[in-house]
Amino acid sequence: QVQLIESGGGVVQAGGSLRLSCAASGRTFSNYAVAWFRQQPRKEREFVAAINNSGGSTHYADSVQGRFTISRDNAKRTAYLQMNSLKPEDTAVYFCAATILYFYAAASRYDYWGQGTQVTVSS
């Protein structure tokens, strides 16, 4: 089992920045790829970004490419999502998820999920 806890959400004005954290406990964190997803009301969960277990490979949704950066610190058992140039359409609940070794864009491929953290971007 891997337990994930997100933090760092909040309210920010358009153009601002936030950094989300995903703290892991349980099994060896460095064995797991981590992804961030987001979900808006009445919409399906949407892939945002992912990083493989070593941190050497990343992937982003087109909508956040160039604005968001995913990273991880395996020694601290934590993954991060740095979000810059935020837009009102980035408003959502953000979830981190983990799966063994390599990442996928499909939510169904992830075995472990955090509880989510709300990000609200005001215009």
Short mmCIF file of C-alpha atoms in Angstrom, two decimals:
data_model
loop_
_atom_site.label_atom_id
_atom_site.label_comp_id
_atom_site.label_asym_id
_atom_site.label_seq_id
_atom_site.Cartn_x
_atom_site.Cartn_y
_atom_site.Cartn_z
CA GLN A 1 0.00 0.00 0.00
CA VAL A 2 1.01 3.58 -0.71
CA GLN A 3 -0.69 6.45 1.08
CA LEU A 4 -0.67 9.84 -0.62
CA ILE A 5 -1.50 13.20 0.91
CA GLU A 6 -1.72 16.36 -1.19
CA SER A 7 -1.20 19.86 0.12
CA GLY A 8 -0.57 23.35 -1.18
CA GLY A 9 -3.90 24.17 -2.77
CA GLY A 10 -5.60 27.50 -2.26
CA VAL A 11 -6.97 30.60 -3.92
CA VAL A 12 -4.77 32.61 -6.27
CA GLN A 13 -5.35 35.34 -8.83
CA ALA A 14 -4.95 34.67 -12.51
CA GLY A 15 -1.30 34.84 -13.49
CA GLY A 16 -0.17 33.70 -10.07
CA SER A 17 1.61 30.56 -8.92
CA LEU A 18 1.08 27.67 -6.54
CA ARG A 19 3.13 24.62 -5.66
CA LEU A 20 1.33 21.43 -4.79
CA SER A 21 3.00 18.67 -2.79
CA CYS A 22 2.20 14.97 -2.66
CA ALA A 23 3.68 13.24 0.38
CA ALA A 24 3.88 9.45 0.25
CA SER A 25 4.13 6.80 2.94
CA GLY A 26 4.07 3.04 2.86
CA ARG A 27 5.99 1.14 0.21
CA THR A 28 9.22 2.33 -1.40
CA PHE A 29 8.36 5.64 -3.04
CA SER A 30 11.17 5.39 -5.59
CA ASN A 31 9.49 2.33 -7.13
CA TYR A 32 6.44 4.34 -8.16
CA ALA A 33 5.61 6.77 -10.92
CA VAL A 34 3.49 9.71 -9.83
CA ALA A 35 0.92 11.71 -11.74
CA TRP A 36 -1.28 14.69 -11.10
CA PHE A 37 -4.88 14.73 -12.26
CA ARG A 38 -7.56 17.35 -11.80
CA GLN A 39 -11.32 17.29 -11.74
CA GLN A 40 -13.82 20.07 -12.21
CA PRO A 41 -17.46 19.77 -11.14
CA ARG A 42 -19.48 17.46 -13.37
CA LYS A 43 -16.45 16.61 -15.47
CA GLU A 44 -14.22 13.57 -15.73
CA ARG A 45 -10.86 13.43 -14.05
CA GLU A 46 -8.26 14.95 -16.37
CA PHE A 47 -4.57 14.08 -16.71
CA VAL A 48 -2.24 16.98 -15.90
CA ALA A 49 1.35 15.72 -15.59
CA ALA A 50 3.34 12.63 -14.68
CA ILE A 51 6.87 11.64 -13.72
CA ASN A 52 8.49 8.22 -13.73
CA ASN A 53 9.92 6.55 -10.66
CA SER A 54 13.44 7.96 -11.01
CA GLY A 55 12.37 11.44 -12.07
CA GLY A 56 14.15 11.18 -15.38
CA SER A 57 11.07 11.28 -17.59
CA THR A 58 8.03 13.54 -17.49
CA HIS A 59 4.89 14.09 -19.53
CA TYR A 60 2.39 16.95 -19.60
CA ALA A 61 -1.07 17.62 -20.89
CA ASP A 62 -1.07 20.14 -23.73
CA SER A 63 -3.16 22.52 -21.63
CA VAL A 64 -0.41 22.92 -19.01
CA GLN A 65 2.75 22.41 -21.07
CA GLY A 66 5.16 25.27 -20.42
CA ARG A 67 3.26 26.49 -17.35
CA PHE A 68 3.39 23.53 -14.96
CA THR A 69 6.42 21.52 -13.83
CA ILE A 70 6.29 18.15 -12.13
CA SER A 71 9.21 16.99 -10.00
CA ARG A 72 10.00 14.61 -7.17
CA ASP A 73 12.40 14.16 -4.30
CA ASN A 74 12.66 10.46 -3.54
CA ALA A 75 14.66 11.07 -0.39
CA LYS A 76 11.76 13.13 0.96
CA ARG A 77 9.16 10.75 -0.51
CA THR A 78 7.42 13.74 -2.05
CA ALA A 79 6.31 14.80 -5.52
CA TYR A 80 5.55 18.36 -6.53
CA LEU A 81 3.56 20.26 -9.11
CA GLN A 82 4.75 23.81 -9.66
CA MET A 83 1.97 25.77 -11.34
CA ASN A 84 2.78 29.13 -12.91
CA SER A 85 0.75 31.55 -15.03
CA LEU A 86 -2.44 30.10 -13.60
CA LYS A 87 -5.71 30.63 -15.46
CA PRO A 88 -9.30 30.49 -14.21
CA GLU A 89 -9.77 27.29 -16.21
CA ASP A 90 -7.13 25.64 -14.02
CA THR A 91 -9.61 25.77 -11.14
CA ALA A 92 -10.23 22.19 -10.00
CA VAL A 93 -9.55 19.63 -7.31
CA TYR A 94 -6.05 18.30 -7.91
CA PHE A 95 -5.21 14.69 -7.10
CA CYS A 96 -1.90 12.89 -7.03
CA ALA A 97 -1.75 9.22 -7.96
CA ALA A 98 0.89 6.50 -8.01
CA THR A 99 1.55 3.37 -10.00
CA ILE A 100 4.51 1.03 -10.23
CA LEU A 101 7.58 2.30 -12.15
CA TYR A 102 6.29 4.09 -15.27
CA PHE A 103 3.53 6.59 -15.86
CA TYR A 104 0.38 6.61 -17.94
CA ALA A 105 -2.13 9.30 -18.86
CA ALA A 106 -5.12 7.12 -18.03
CA ALA A 107 -6.46 7.42 -14.52
CA SER A 108 -7.47 3.76 -14.57
CA ARG A 109 -3.79 2.72 -14.61
CA TYR A 110 -3.10 4.20 -11.17
CA ASP A 111 -3.45 2.11 -8.05
CA TYR A 112 -3.18 4.71 -5.32
CA TRP A 113 -4.79 8.12 -4.95
CA GLY A 114 -4.71 11.01 -2.54
CA GLN A 115 -7.78 12.80 -1.25
CA GLY A 116 -7.30 15.90 -3.42
CA THR A 117 -6.60 19.56 -2.83
CA GLN A 118 -8.67 22.45 -4.14
CA VAL A 119 -7.08 25.03 -6.43
CA THR A 120 -9.15 28.12 -7.23
CA VAL A 121 -7.92 30.72 -9.71
CA SER A 122 -9.83 33.99 -9.68
CA SER A 123 -10.04 36.27 -12.70
#
